[in-house]
Structure formats: C-alpha cells, structure tokens
Amino acid sequence: PKPNRITVAHEDRGVIEVKNPNAGGSAPAKSFTFDSVFSPKCTQRNIYDVCAAPVVQSVLEGYNGTVFAYGQTGAGKTHTMEGVADPPELRGIIANSFQHIFDHVALEGSNEKYLVRASYFEIYNEEIRDLL
C-alpha cells in the first residue's frame, strides 16, 4: 500500500484500515472488520463470486434472492452492478448473474422448465424507479 493512502483494504483478513490524514502519521490506524472487503485491484468477477454468486445459486435452488448495492453517490454502485460489456472481465454483477443463470438452464437439458424474472430498481431520495 502507498504510504499516503487514507484507507487500506486487507482482502485476506476482511479488514479496512483507516488512517487519520490530519494526524501526520502519529495516530494509529483504525481497523474495521467485515465479511469481505475489496481493494482497488479487485476484479469484477471476484466481487461477483464473493457477493452475488451464492445468492444466484440459491435462486437456482428455489429460494428468492436479492443483490442490494448501497452507498454514497460516486462510490461505484452502478459500475459494480453493470460494469461494461467488453472485455468480459469488466462485466458487472448483472451480466455475470445472467450468465450464471442461463449456463445453469442450458446444462439442465430439456427435462426442466424455467421462468426467469428479474427486476432492477433504483431507490433515491425515498423514490423508487424501475430501471428496466
């Protein structure tokens, strides 16, 4: 990590360290532990595999599932959910979810029937917008 960084993500431990930029290096960093954390070098696919793939797999087993992106404006929610179409490694959670679902359907053969429904909503200032 660069010495002038305010935050450092330790993906292997699920820890974010936050340094006080006004302390001049004299104050110790504060640590916050989460189920998962992601550094700026993390790939879209890794985020999908950790955060959304288990939800999608549960949906394929008959449960309802929701992937909810929450955060301040400019934090990267849209990029994480949508990504970009090409190259494939930059595809977001939505595209990776669709791929996961339709790969599963294709592997099941013609003995099973599936109804696939998806919703994509934005909640902003207590107003809900359907984005599909």
Short mmCIF file of C-alpha atoms in Angstrom, two decimals:
data_model
loop_
_atom_site.label_atom_id
_atom_site.label_comp_id
_atom_site.label_asym_id
_atom_site.label_seq_id
_atom_site.Cartn_x
_atom_site.Cartn_y
_atom_site.Cartn_z
CA PRO A 1 0.00 0.00 0.00
CA LYS A 2 1.09 3.54 -0.71
CA PRO A 3 2.11 5.42 2.44
CA ASN A 4 -0.18 8.41 1.68
CA ARG A 5 -3.34 6.30 1.40
CA ILE A 6 -6.06 7.04 3.93
CA THR A 7 -7.68 3.61 3.60
CA VAL A 8 -6.11 0.22 3.02
CA ALA A 9 -8.10 -2.94 2.29
CA HIS A 10 -6.76 -6.28 3.51
CA GLU A 11 -8.83 -8.71 1.43
CA ASP A 12 -7.24 -11.77 3.03
CA ARG A 13 -8.42 -10.71 6.52
CA GLY A 14 -11.61 -8.80 5.68
CA VAL A 15 -10.19 -5.66 7.28
CA ILE A 16 -10.21 -2.00 6.24
CA GLU A 17 -7.69 0.26 7.95
CA VAL A 18 -8.43 3.97 8.06
CA LYS A 19 -5.69 6.49 8.84
CA ASN A 20 -6.35 9.98 10.13
CA PRO A 21 -4.99 12.31 7.41
CA ASN A 22 -4.69 15.16 9.91
CA ALA A 23 -2.63 13.20 12.44
CA GLY A 24 0.58 13.27 10.39
CA GLY A 25 1.19 9.59 10.96
CA SER A 26 1.19 9.92 14.75
CA ALA A 27 -2.21 8.29 15.35
CA PRO A 28 -2.64 4.57 14.82
CA ALA A 29 -4.95 3.45 12.02
CA LYS A 30 -8.45 2.32 12.99
CA SER A 31 -9.43 -1.14 11.81
CA PHE A 32 -12.89 -2.28 10.75
CA THR A 33 -13.67 -5.94 10.10
CA PHE A 34 -16.26 -7.14 7.57
CA ASP A 35 -17.30 -10.43 6.00
CA SER A 36 -15.45 -9.32 2.84
CA VAL A 37 -13.54 -6.28 1.67
CA PHE A 38 -12.18 -5.43 -1.76
CA SER A 39 -9.11 -3.45 -2.72
CA PRO A 40 -8.94 -1.19 -5.78
CA LYS A 41 -7.14 -4.05 -7.61
CA CYS A 42 -10.07 -6.44 -7.15
CA THR A 43 -11.76 -7.74 -10.30
CA GLN A 44 -15.45 -7.54 -11.15
CA ARG A 45 -15.52 -11.35 -11.31
CA ASN A 46 -14.09 -11.65 -7.80
CA ILE A 47 -16.77 -9.34 -6.44
CA TYR A 48 -19.42 -11.41 -8.24
CA ASP A 49 -18.01 -14.70 -6.95
CA VAL A 50 -17.93 -13.48 -3.34
CA CYS A 51 -21.06 -11.32 -3.15
CA ALA A 52 -23.60 -12.42 -5.75
CA ALA A 53 -22.85 -15.97 -6.94
CA PRO A 54 -24.06 -17.55 -3.66
CA VAL A 55 -27.34 -15.61 -3.97
CA VAL A 56 -27.80 -16.66 -7.61
CA GLN A 57 -27.02 -20.27 -6.73
CA SER A 58 -29.68 -20.15 -4.00
CA VAL A 59 -32.18 -18.78 -6.52
CA LEU A 60 -31.40 -21.72 -8.80
CA GLU A 61 -32.20 -23.99 -5.85
CA GLY A 62 -35.65 -22.40 -5.43
CA TYR A 63 -35.11 -19.54 -2.99
CA ASN A 64 -35.79 -15.85 -3.59
CA GLY A 65 -32.69 -13.68 -3.77
CA THR A 66 -31.75 -10.00 -3.79
CA VAL A 67 -28.46 -8.29 -4.51
CA PHE A 68 -28.58 -4.82 -3.00
CA ALA A 69 -25.96 -2.16 -3.79
CA TYR A 70 -25.89 0.65 -1.23
CA GLY A 71 -23.59 3.61 -0.84
CA GLN A 72 -22.96 7.26 -1.36
CA THR A 73 -23.10 8.94 -4.76
CA GLY A 74 -19.95 8.21 -6.78
CA ALA A 75 -18.95 5.14 -4.74
CA GLY A 76 -19.16 2.75 -7.72
CA LYS A 77 -22.54 1.04 -7.28
CA THR A 78 -23.52 1.34 -10.94
CA HIS A 79 -20.11 0.17 -12.14
CA THR A 80 -20.24 -2.81 -9.78
CA MET A 81 -23.75 -3.78 -10.87
CA GLU A 82 -23.44 -3.06 -14.61
CA GLY A 83 -19.74 -2.95 -15.49
CA VAL A 84 -19.03 -2.80 -19.22
CA ALA A 85 -19.85 -5.37 -21.91
CA ASP A 86 -16.33 -5.84 -23.26
CA PRO A 87 -13.91 -7.12 -22.22
CA PRO A 88 -15.81 -9.86 -20.34
CA GLU A 89 -13.72 -9.48 -17.19
CA LEU A 90 -15.24 -6.00 -16.73
CA ARG A 91 -18.84 -7.24 -16.76
CA GLY A 92 -20.72 -6.42 -13.60
CA ILE A 93 -22.92 -8.40 -11.24
CA ILE A 94 -25.99 -8.23 -13.51
CA ALA A 95 -24.25 -9.65 -16.60
CA ASN A 96 -22.44 -12.29 -14.53
CA SER A 97 -25.73 -13.27 -12.88
CA PHE A 98 -27.46 -13.71 -16.23
CA GLN A 99 -24.54 -15.81 -17.48
CA HIS A 100 -24.67 -17.95 -14.35
CA ILE A 101 -28.44 -18.49 -14.65
CA PHE A 102 -28.51 -19.27 -18.37
CA ASP A 103 -25.47 -21.56 -18.14
CA HIS A 104 -27.33 -23.49 -15.45
CA VAL A 105 -30.51 -23.68 -17.57
CA ALA A 106 -28.53 -24.89 -20.60
CA LEU A 107 -26.84 -27.63 -18.55
CA GLU A 108 -30.13 -28.89 -17.10
CA GLY A 109 -31.39 -30.02 -20.52
CA SER A 110 -34.97 -30.14 -21.72
CA ASN A 111 -36.45 -32.01 -18.72
CA GLU A 112 -36.79 -28.84 -16.66
CA LYS A 113 -38.75 -25.66 -17.41
CA TYR A 114 -37.66 -22.32 -16.05
CA LEU A 115 -39.30 -18.94 -15.71
CA VAL A 116 -36.67 -16.24 -15.36
CA ARG A 117 -37.77 -12.87 -13.98
CA ALA A 118 -35.55 -10.00 -12.95
CA SER A 119 -36.10 -6.54 -11.53
CA TYR A 120 -33.71 -3.61 -11.46
CA PHE A 121 -34.75 -0.73 -9.23
CA GLU A 122 -33.18 2.48 -8.06
CA ILE A 123 -34.17 3.97 -4.71
CA TYR A 124 -33.06 7.58 -4.46
CA ASN A 125 -34.40 10.24 -2.09
CA GLU A 126 -37.12 7.81 -1.00
CA GLU A 127 -38.40 7.41 -4.58
CA ILE A 128 -38.34 4.11 -6.45
CA ARG A 129 -37.60 3.96 -10.19
CA ASP A 130 -37.81 0.82 -12.33
CA LEU A 131 -34.66 0.81 -14.45
CA LEU A 132 -35.76 -1.93 -16.86
#
